[in-house]
């Protein structure tokens, strides 16, 4: 089963459809994205070049079964197609965050949240606290919070 | 819910949203408005249901997809038909719900300008005790206006030379 994202004129993903692999075979019997695009144009009334194949098993530029990741992330409605980098981007979570192509994800301007200490992890496991870092856009910092407090 | 002041809060119970704009299809994939106007003419003259076509489906799919994407409103088709308005014609007030059968009435009415010139749409609404208010918007070629079907509206063809072709699609949302 193949998946194709339908793009709006602004590059946003409007819809994601599945396609039988047999509907995207070329004359040599090999799966070909352009054949799938043409099939979708014919049957869905939307131009071929605005159907972009996406991988159900790819997230954060990693293939969940250890295969080769394909186009960064599995496309979802509202994602944006970046043709230059060949990545489907989810919505930007905060205004200050920037694209990180290697992981096909958004990163804060100061990087990832700090790791929890062993004690905090232990308390989370004991369910006495729920420690996590939450991005504070106003202060541009990671704030340690206990959602059980 | 918006906190205005400690202890003072606001909740919006309902809203009357209108959506309008141009149907921005991909390059070289414009809606074939000649085809639509021909179908409207055929259905009006023969007094038949509006025929399904790829062109109509493109319009309908565009509206459903984009309203769903931009506003999170998932639309389901109810009915569709086309109208031809004579030069100088002023329609009677139109209402697409059946007040005694609201269960089977649509939520939204969509008007699409197939071939229009100097066409005005007046949508009536109520603002609590302020009854009888209205909002005017010109309908142009390739433009859509979508509003709650509970709002009465009428169209005016303000010029004296040509017919106005307007496609109507009604939807319910889920």
PDB file of N, CA, C and O in Angstrom, chain A residues 34-99:
ATOM      1  N   UNK A  34       5.491   8.653 -10.384  1.00  0.00           N
ATOM      2  CA  UNK A  34       4.789   9.426 -11.413  1.00  0.00           C
ATOM      3  C   UNK A  34       3.570   8.675 -11.950  1.00  0.00           C
ATOM      4  O   UNK A  34       2.574   9.289 -12.337  1.00  0.00           O
ATOM      5  N   UNK A  35       3.648   7.340 -11.943  1.00  0.00           N
ATOM      6  CA  UNK A  35       2.484   6.554 -12.390  1.00  0.00           C
ATOM      7  C   UNK A  35       1.354   6.706 -11.369  1.00  0.00           C
ATOM      8  O   UNK A  35       0.187   6.897 -11.729  1.00  0.00           O
ATOM      9  N   UNK A  36       1.719   6.661 -10.104  1.00  0.00           N
ATOM     10  CA  UNK A  36       0.733   6.863  -9.045  1.00  0.00           C
ATOM     11  C   UNK A  36       0.126   8.252  -9.114  1.00  0.00           C
ATOM     12  O   UNK A  36      -1.093   8.431  -8.933  1.00  0.00           O
ATOM     13  N   UNK A  37       0.963   9.238  -9.394  1.00  0.00           N
ATOM     14  CA  UNK A  37       0.463  10.621  -9.507  1.00  0.00           C
ATOM     15  C   UNK A  37      -0.545  10.729 -10.642  1.00  0.00           C
ATOM     16  O   UNK A  37      -1.585  11.374 -10.502  1.00  0.00           O
ATOM     17  N   UNK A  38      -0.215  10.078 -11.763  1.00  0.00           N
ATOM     18  CA  UNK A  38      -1.114  10.144 -12.909  1.00  0.00           C
ATOM     19  C   UNK A  38      -2.437   9.447 -12.603  1.00  0.00           C
ATOM     20  O   UNK A  38      -3.515   9.928 -12.954  1.00  0.00           O
ATOM     21  N   UNK A  39      -2.343   8.325 -11.897  1.00  0.00           N
ATOM     22  CA  UNK A  39      -3.554   7.596 -11.508  1.00  0.00           C
ATOM     23  C   UNK A  39      -4.438   8.482 -10.621  1.00  0.00           C
ATOM     24  O   UNK A  39      -5.655   8.570 -10.808  1.00  0.00           O
ATOM     25  N   UNK A  40      -3.796   9.157  -9.680  1.00  0.00           N
ATOM     26  CA  UNK A  40      -4.562   9.999  -8.756  1.00  0.00           C
ATOM     27  C   UNK A  40      -5.152  11.210  -9.468  1.00  0.00           C
ATOM     28  O   UNK A  40      -6.251  11.653  -9.139  1.00  0.00           O
ATOM     29  N   UNK A  41      -4.422  11.740 -10.436  1.00  0.00           N
ATOM     30  CA  UNK A  41      -4.981  12.857 -11.214  1.00  0.00           C
ATOM     31  C   UNK A  41      -6.253  12.406 -11.934  1.00  0.00           C
ATOM     32  O   UNK A  41      -7.273  13.089 -11.916  1.00  0.00           O
ATOM     33  N   UNK A  42      -6.179  11.232 -12.524  1.00  0.00           N
ATOM     34  CA  UNK A  42      -7.320  10.730 -13.289  1.00  0.00           C
ATOM     35  C   UNK A  42      -8.533  10.476 -12.391  1.00  0.00           C
ATOM     36  O   UNK A  42      -9.652  10.818 -12.734  1.00  0.00           O
ATOM     37  N   UNK A  43      -8.268   9.911 -11.225  1.00  0.00           N
ATOM     38  CA  UNK A  43      -9.386   9.461 -10.400  1.00  0.00           C
ATOM     39  C   UNK A  43      -9.790  10.447  -9.308  1.00  0.00           C
ATOM     40  O   UNK A  43     -10.805  10.248  -8.653  1.00  0.00           O
ATOM     41  N   UNK A  44      -8.990  11.465  -9.086  1.00  0.00           N
ATOM     42  CA  UNK A  44      -9.308  12.394  -8.008  1.00  0.00           C
ATOM     43  C   UNK A  44      -9.354  13.848  -8.440  1.00  0.00           C
ATOM     44  O   UNK A  44      -9.423  14.744  -7.579  1.00  0.00           O
ATOM     45  N   UNK A  45      -9.274  14.083  -9.763  1.00  0.00           N
ATOM     46  CA  UNK A  45      -9.522  15.448 -10.224  1.00  0.00           C
ATOM     47  C   UNK A  45      -8.559  16.465  -9.632  1.00  0.00           C
ATOM     48  O   UNK A  45      -8.981  17.565  -9.259  1.00  0.00           O
ATOM     49  N   UNK A  46      -7.330  16.096  -9.476  1.00  0.00           N
ATOM     50  CA  UNK A  46      -6.363  17.040  -8.906  1.00  0.00           C
ATOM     51  C   UNK A  46      -5.045  16.793  -9.604  1.00  0.00           C
ATOM     52  O   UNK A  46      -4.671  15.625  -9.805  1.00  0.00           O
ATOM     53  N   UNK A  47      -4.318  17.860  -9.987  1.00  0.00           N
ATOM     54  CA  UNK A  47      -3.159  17.669 -10.867  1.00  0.00           C
ATOM     55  C   UNK A  47      -2.098  16.726 -10.302  1.00  0.00           C
ATOM     56  O   UNK A  47      -1.838  16.713  -9.092  1.00  0.00           O
ATOM     57  N   UNK A  48      -1.488  15.982 -11.226  1.00  0.00           N
ATOM     58  CA  UNK A  48      -0.540  14.926 -10.833  1.00  0.00           C
ATOM     59  C   UNK A  48       0.599  15.458  -9.973  1.00  0.00           C
ATOM     60  O   UNK A  48       0.990  14.834  -8.979  1.00  0.00           O
ATOM     61  N   UNK A  49       1.122  16.632 -10.338  1.00  0.00           N
ATOM     62  CA  UNK A  49       2.304  17.130  -9.626  1.00  0.00           C
ATOM     63  C   UNK A  49       1.975  17.567  -8.201  1.00  0.00           C
ATOM     64  O   UNK A  49       2.870  17.870  -7.422  1.00  0.00           O
ATOM     65  N   UNK A  50       0.674  17.586  -7.862  1.00  0.00           N
ATOM     66  CA  UNK A  50       0.295  17.995  -6.509  1.00  0.00           C
ATOM     67  C   UNK A  50      -0.073  16.791  -5.641  1.00  0.00           C
ATOM     68  O   UNK A  50      -0.722  16.926  -4.615  1.00  0.00           O
ATOM     69  N   UNK A  51       0.335  15.632  -6.090  1.00  0.00           N
ATOM     70  CA  UNK A  51       0.265  14.414  -5.271  1.00  0.00           C
ATOM     71  C   UNK A  51       1.702  13.992  -4.995  1.00  0.00           C
ATOM     72  O   UNK A  51       2.471  13.729  -5.925  1.00  0.00           O
ATOM     73  N   UNK A  52       2.082  13.935  -3.757  1.00  0.00           N
ATOM     74  CA  UNK A  52       3.458  13.594  -3.402  1.00  0.00           C
ATOM     75  C   UNK A  52       3.436  12.349  -2.520  1.00  0.00           C
ATOM     76  O   UNK A  52       2.730  12.309  -1.503  1.00  0.00           O
ATOM     77  N   UNK A  53       4.234  11.386  -2.922  1.00  0.00           N
ATOM     78  CA  UNK A  53       4.263  10.129  -2.162  1.00  0.00           C
ATOM     79  C   UNK A  53       4.874  10.367  -0.784  1.00  0.00           C
ATOM     80  O   UNK A  53       5.806  11.171  -0.623  1.00  0.00           O
ATOM     81  N   UNK A  54       4.363   9.679   0.192  1.00  0.00           N
ATOM     82  CA  UNK A  54       4.843   9.823   1.567  1.00  0.00           C
ATOM     83  C   UNK A  54       4.934   8.435   2.203  1.00  0.00           C
ATOM     84  O   UNK A  54       4.252   7.502   1.778  1.00  0.00           O
ATOM     85  N   UNK A  55       5.805   8.325   3.184  1.00  0.00           N
ATOM     86  CA  UNK A  55       6.056   7.016   3.803  1.00  0.00           C
ATOM     87  C   UNK A  55       5.361   6.919   5.147  1.00  0.00           C
ATOM     88  O   UNK A  55       5.628   7.709   6.067  1.00  0.00           O
ATOM     89  N   UNK A  56       4.507   5.915   5.263  1.00  0.00           N
ATOM     90  CA  UNK A  56       3.765   5.703   6.510  1.00  0.00           C
ATOM     91  C   UNK A  56       4.700   5.389   7.664  1.00  0.00           C
ATOM     92  O   UNK A  56       4.399   5.675   8.825  1.00  0.00           O
ATOM     93  N   UNK A  57       5.853   4.811   7.354  1.00  0.00           N
ATOM     94  CA  UNK A  57       6.765   4.345   8.408  1.00  0.00           C
ATOM     95  C   UNK A  57       7.859   5.342   8.753  1.00  0.00           C
ATOM     96  O   UNK A  57       8.764   5.007   9.515  1.00  0.00           O
ATOM     97  N   UNK A  58       7.816   6.520   8.159  1.00  0.00           N
ATOM     98  CA  UNK A  58       8.866   7.505   8.435  1.00  0.00           C
ATOM     99  C   UNK A  58       8.361   8.587   9.371  1.00  0.00           C
ATOM    100  O   UNK A  58       7.299   9.164   9.152  1.00  0.00           O
ATOM    101  N   UNK A  59       9.158   8.834  10.398  1.00  0.00           N
ATOM    102  CA  UNK A  59       8.834   9.922  11.340  1.00  0.00           C
ATOM    103  C   UNK A  59      10.147  10.445  11.892  1.00  0.00           C
ATOM    104  O   UNK A  59      11.026   9.662  12.268  1.00  0.00           O
ATOM    105  N   UNK A  60      10.277  11.759  11.913  1.00  0.00           N
ATOM    106  CA  UNK A  60      11.517  12.348  12.422  1.00  0.00           C
ATOM    107  C   UNK A  60      12.730  11.887  11.627  1.00  0.00           C
ATOM    108  O   UNK A  60      13.809  11.697  12.177  1.00  0.00           O
ATOM    109  N   UNK A  61      12.523  11.712  10.341  1.00  0.00           N
ATOM    110  CA  UNK A  61      13.569  11.265   9.415  1.00  0.00           C
ATOM    111  C   UNK A  61      14.156   9.906   9.810  1.00  0.00           C
ATOM    112  O   UNK A  61      15.331   9.634   9.542  1.00  0.00           O
ATOM    113  N   UNK A  62      13.343   9.094  10.445  1.00  0.00           N
ATOM    114  CA  UNK A  62      13.762   7.746  10.823  1.00  0.00           C
ATOM    115  C   UNK A  62      12.691   6.766  10.360  1.00  0.00           C
ATOM    116  O   UNK A  62      11.494   7.046  10.495  1.00  0.00           O
ATOM    117  N   UNK A  63      13.150   5.654   9.799  1.00  0.00           N
ATOM    118  CA  UNK A  63      12.205   4.618   9.393  1.00  0.00           C
ATOM    119  C   UNK A  63      11.993   3.680  10.572  1.00  0.00           C
ATOM    120  O   UNK A  63      12.962   3.182  11.151  1.00  0.00           O
ATOM    121  N   UNK A  64      10.764   3.443  10.931  1.00  0.00           N
ATOM    122  CA  UNK A  64      10.507   2.704  12.176  1.00  0.00           C
ATOM    123  C   UNK A  64      10.969   1.250  12.105  1.00  0.00           C
ATOM    124  O   UNK A  64      11.233   0.631  13.126  1.00  0.00           O
ATOM    125  N   UNK A  65      11.101   0.699  10.899  1.00  0.00           N
ATOM    126  CA  UNK A  65      11.574  -0.681  10.770  1.00  0.00           C
ATOM    127  C   UNK A  65      13.053  -0.741  10.407  1.00  0.00           C
ATOM    128  O   UNK A  65      13.546  -1.786   9.970  1.00  0.00           O
ATOM    129  N   UNK A  66      13.727   0.392  10.541  1.00  0.00           N
ATOM    130  CA  UNK A  66      15.147   0.410  10.246  1.00  0.00           C
ATOM    131  C   UNK A  66      15.480   0.584   8.780  1.00  0.00           C
ATOM    132  O   UNK A  66      16.654   0.506   8.395  1.00  0.00           O
ATOM    133  N   UNK A  67      14.475   0.828   7.965  1.00  0.00           N
ATOM    134  CA  UNK A  67      14.717   1.040   6.530  1.00  0.00           C
ATOM    135  C   UNK A  67      15.178   2.461   6.254  1.00  0.00           C
ATOM    136  O   UNK A  67      15.564   3.200   7.170  1.00  0.00           O
ATOM    137  N   UNK A  68      15.127   2.813   4.985  1.00  0.00           N
ATOM    138  CA  UNK A  68      15.560   4.154   4.592  1.00  0.00           C
ATOM    139  C   UNK A  68      14.400   5.132   4.778  1.00  0.00           C
ATOM    140  O   UNK A  68      13.325   4.917   4.209  1.00  0.00           O
ATOM    141  N   UNK A  69      14.604   6.176   5.575  1.00  0.00           N
ATOM    142  CA  UNK A  69      13.507   7.147   5.748  1.00  0.00           C
ATOM    143  C   UNK A  69      13.211   7.851   4.428  1.00  0.00           C
ATOM    144  O   UNK A  69      14.102   7.999   3.580  1.00  0.00           O
ATOM    145  N   UNK A  70      11.976   8.257   4.268  1.00  0.00           N
ATOM    146  CA  UNK A  70      11.540   8.854   3.002  1.00  0.00           C
ATOM    147  C   UNK A  70      10.804  10.157   3.298  1.00  0.00           C
ATOM    148  O   UNK A  70       9.759  10.160   3.948  1.00  0.00           O
ATOM    149  N   UNK A  71      11.391  11.243   2.889  1.00  0.00           N
ATOM    150  CA  UNK A  71      10.778  12.573   2.964  1.00  0.00           C
ATOM    151  C   UNK A  71      10.422  13.013   4.384  1.00  0.00           C
ATOM    152  O   UNK A  71       9.387  13.630   4.623  1.00  0.00           O
ATOM    153  N   UNK A  72      11.279  12.666   5.301  1.00  0.00           N
ATOM    154  CA  UNK A  72      11.230  13.253   6.648  1.00  0.00           C
ATOM    155  C   UNK A  72      10.170  12.730   7.577  1.00  0.00           C
ATOM    156  O   UNK A  72      10.459  12.176   8.630  1.00  0.00           O
ATOM    157  N   UNK A  73       8.921  12.926   7.207  1.00  0.00           N
ATOM    158  CA  UNK A  73       7.803  12.532   8.061  1.00  0.00           C
ATOM    159  C   UNK A  73       6.660  12.020   7.203  1.00  0.00           C
ATOM    160  O   UNK A  73       6.516  12.439   6.040  1.00  0.00           O
ATOM    161  N   UNK A  74       5.861  11.161   7.788  1.00  0.00           N
ATOM    162  CA  UNK A  74       4.618  10.773   7.129  1.00  0.00           C
ATOM    163  C   UNK A  74       3.708  12.008   7.111  1.00  0.00           C
ATOM    164  O   UNK A  74       3.466  12.635   8.155  1.00  0.00           O
ATOM    165  N   UNK A  75       3.242  12.367   5.942  1.00  0.00           N
ATOM    166  CA  UNK A  75       2.465  13.600   5.813  1.00  0.00           C
ATOM    167  C   UNK A  75       1.129  13.491   6.552  1.00  0.00           C
ATOM    168  O   UNK A  75       0.514  12.429   6.585  1.00  0.00           O
ATOM    169  N   UNK A  76       0.737  14.581   7.142  1.00  0.00           N
ATOM    170  CA  UNK A  76      -0.579  14.673   7.784  1.00  0.00           C
ATOM    171  C   UNK A  76      -1.279  15.917   7.291  1.00  0.00           C
ATOM    172  O   UNK A  76      -0.630  16.832   6.742  1.00  0.00           O
ATOM    173  N   UNK A  77      -2.560  15.963   7.480  1.00  0.00           N
ATOM    174  CA  UNK A  77      -3.315  17.138   7.047  1.00  0.00           C
ATOM    175  C   UNK A  77      -2.780  18.361   7.797  1.00  0.00           C
ATOM    176  O   UNK A  77      -2.613  18.329   9.013  1.00  0.00           O
ATOM    177  N   UNK A  78      -2.480  19.419   7.043  1.00  0.00           N
ATOM    178  CA  UNK A  78      -1.940  20.640   7.641  1.00  0.00           C
ATOM    179  C   UNK A  78      -0.424  20.702   7.578  1.00  0.00           C
ATOM    180  O   UNK A  78       0.150  21.759   7.838  1.00  0.00           O
ATOM    181  N   UNK A  79       0.231  19.593   7.258  1.00  0.00           N
ATOM    182  CA  UNK A  79       1.681  19.621   7.084  1.00  0.00           C
ATOM    183  C   UNK A  79       2.012  20.446   5.841  1.00  0.00           C
ATOM    184  O   UNK A  79       1.169  20.669   4.984  1.00  0.00           O
ATOM    185  N   UNK A  80       3.275  20.858   5.750  1.00  0.00           N
ATOM    186  CA  UNK A  80       3.712  21.640   4.598  1.00  0.00           C
ATOM    187  C   UNK A  80       4.797  20.870   3.850  1.00  0.00           C
ATOM    188  O   UNK A  80       5.723  20.339   4.469  1.00  0.00           O
ATOM    189  N   UNK A  81       4.673  20.826   2.543  1.00  0.00           N
ATOM    190  CA  UNK A  81       5.643  20.128   1.714  1.00  0.00           C
ATOM    191  C   UNK A  81       6.771  21.096   1.344  1.00  0.00           C
ATOM    192  O   UNK A  81       6.522  22.174   0.821  1.00  0.00           O
ATOM    193  N   UNK A  82       7.974  20.682   1.655  1.00  0.00           N
ATOM    194  CA  UNK A  82       9.159  21.481   1.347  1.00  0.00           C
ATOM    195  C   UNK A  82       9.864  20.793   0.186  1.00  0.00           C
ATOM    196  O   UNK A  82      10.573  19.787   0.377  1.00  0.00           O
ATOM    197  N   UNK A  83       9.665  21.334  -0.995  1.00  0.00           N
ATOM    198  CA  UNK A  83      10.187  20.672  -2.191  1.00  0.00           C
ATOM    199  C   UNK A  83      11.717  20.713  -2.230  1.00  0.00           C
ATOM    200  O   UNK A  83      12.362  19.751  -2.662  1.00  0.00           O
ATOM    201  N   UNK A  84      12.297  21.811  -1.756  1.00  0.00           N
ATOM    202  CA  UNK A  84      13.763  21.932  -1.810  1.00  0.00           C
ATOM    203  C   UNK A  84      14.434  20.865  -0.951  1.00  0.00           C
ATOM    204  O   UNK A  84      15.401  20.235  -1.364  1.00  0.00           O
ATOM    205  N   UNK A  85      13.922  20.700   0.257  1.00  0.00           N
ATOM    206  CA  UNK A  85      14.543  19.736   1.176  1.00  0.00           C
ATOM    207  C   UNK A  85      13.886  18.363   1.128  1.00  0.00           C
ATOM    208  O   UNK A  85      14.337  17.438   1.817  1.00  0.00           O
ATOM    209  N   UNK A  86      12.792  18.265   0.341  1.00  0.00           N
ATOM    210  CA  UNK A  86      12.080  16.983   0.216  1.00  0.00           C
ATOM    211  C   UNK A  86      11.640  16.452   1.593  1.00  0.00           C
ATOM    212  O   UNK A  86      11.924  15.317   1.970  1.00  0.00           O
ATOM    213  N   UNK A  87      10.981  17.350   2.333  1.00  0.00           N
ATOM    214  CA  UNK A  87      10.528  16.986   3.688  1.00  0.00           C
ATOM    215  C   UNK A  87       9.087  17.470   3.877  1.00  0.00           C
ATOM    216  O   UNK A  87       8.732  18.579   3.463  1.00  0.00           O
ATOM    217  N   UNK A  88       8.282  16.647   4.509  1.00  0.00           N
ATOM    218  CA  UNK A  88       6.966  17.099   4.986  1.00  0.00           C
ATOM    219  C   UNK A  88       7.147  17.639   6.392  1.00  0.00           C
ATOM    220  O   UNK A  88       7.583  16.901   7.295  1.00  0.00           O
ATOM    221  N   UNK A  89       6.816  18.906   6.576  1.00  0.00           N
ATOM    222  CA  UNK A  89       6.994  19.538   7.884  1.00  0.00           C
ATOM    223  C   UNK A  89       5.673  19.639   8.640  1.00  0.00           C
ATOM    224  O   UNK A  89       4.692  20.116   8.079  1.00  0.00           O
ATOM    225  N   UNK A  90       5.666  19.234   9.904  1.00  0.00           N
ATOM    226  CA  UNK A  90       4.466  19.500  10.706  1.00  0.00           C
ATOM    227  C   UNK A  90       4.382  20.990  11.012  1.00  0.00           C
ATOM    228  O   UNK A  90       5.311  21.748  10.696  1.00  0.00           O
ATOM    229  N   UNK A  91       3.308  21.381  11.621  1.00  0.00           N
ATOM    230  CA  UNK A  91       3.127  22.792  11.961  1.00  0.00           C
ATOM    231  C   UNK A  91       4.211  23.236  12.939  1.00  0.00           C
ATOM    232  O   UNK A  91       4.570  22.485  13.859  1.00  0.00           O
ATOM    233  N   UNK A  92       4.693  24.442  12.746  1.00  0.00           N
ATOM    234  CA  UNK A  92       5.720  24.989  13.632  1.00  0.00           C
ATOM    235  C   UNK A  92       5.130  25.153  15.034  1.00  0.00           C
ATOM    236  O   UNK A  92       4.120  25.842  15.202  1.00  0.00           O
ATOM    237  N   UNK A  93       5.733  24.536  16.055  1.00  0.00           N
ATOM    238  CA  UNK A  93       5.096  24.585  17.373  1.00  0.00           C
ATOM    239  C   UNK A  93       5.196  25.949  18.059  1.00  0.00           C
ATOM    240  O   UNK A  93       4.291  26.337  18.787  1.00  0.00           O
ATOM    241  N   UNK A  94       6.293  26.642  17.853  1.00  0.00           N
ATOM    242  CA  UNK A  94       6.476  27.977  18.446  1.00  0.00           C
ATOM    243  C   UNK A  94       7.125  28.876  17.399  1.00  0.00           C
ATOM    244  O   UNK A  94       7.914  28.404  16.569  1.00  0.00           O
ATOM    245  N   UNK A  95       6.841  30.151  17.491  1.00  0.00           N
ATOM    246  CA  UNK A  95       7.319  31.096  16.475  1.00  0.00           C
ATOM    247  C   UNK A  95       8.841  31.109  16.368  1.00  0.00           C
ATOM    248  O   UNK A  95       9.396  31.324  15.290  1.00  0.00           O
ATOM    249  N   UNK A  96       9.516  30.885  17.479  1.00  0.00           N
ATOM    250  CA  UNK A  96      10.974  31.021  17.474  1.00  0.00           C
ATOM    251  C   UNK A  96      11.697  29.756  17.019  1.00  0.00           C
ATOM    252  O   UNK A  96      12.906  29.769  16.831  1.00  0.00           O
ATOM    253  N   UNK A  97      10.985  28.668  16.878  1.00  0.00           N
ATOM    254  CA  UNK A  97      11.651  27.396  16.571  1.00  0.00           C
ATOM    255  C   UNK A  97      12.105  27.361  15.114  1.00  0.00           C
ATOM    256  O   UNK A  97      11.521  28.007  14.244  1.00  0.00           O
ATOM    257  N   UNK A  98      13.143  26.596  14.886  1.00  0.00           N
ATOM    258  CA  UNK A  98      13.752  26.562  13.554  1.00  0.00           C
ATOM    259  C   UNK A  98      13.773  25.122  13.031  1.00  0.00           C
ATOM    260  O   UNK A  98      13.746  24.155  13.800  1.00  0.00           O
ATOM    261  N   UNK A  99      13.863  25.033  11.708  1.00  0.00           N
ATOM    262  CA  UNK A  99      13.883  23.712  11.070  1.00  0.00           C
ATOM    263  C   UNK A  99      15.210  23.009  11.330  1.00  0.00           C
ATOM    264  O   UNK A  99      16.279  23.641  11.285  1.00  0.00           O
TER     265      UNK A  99
END
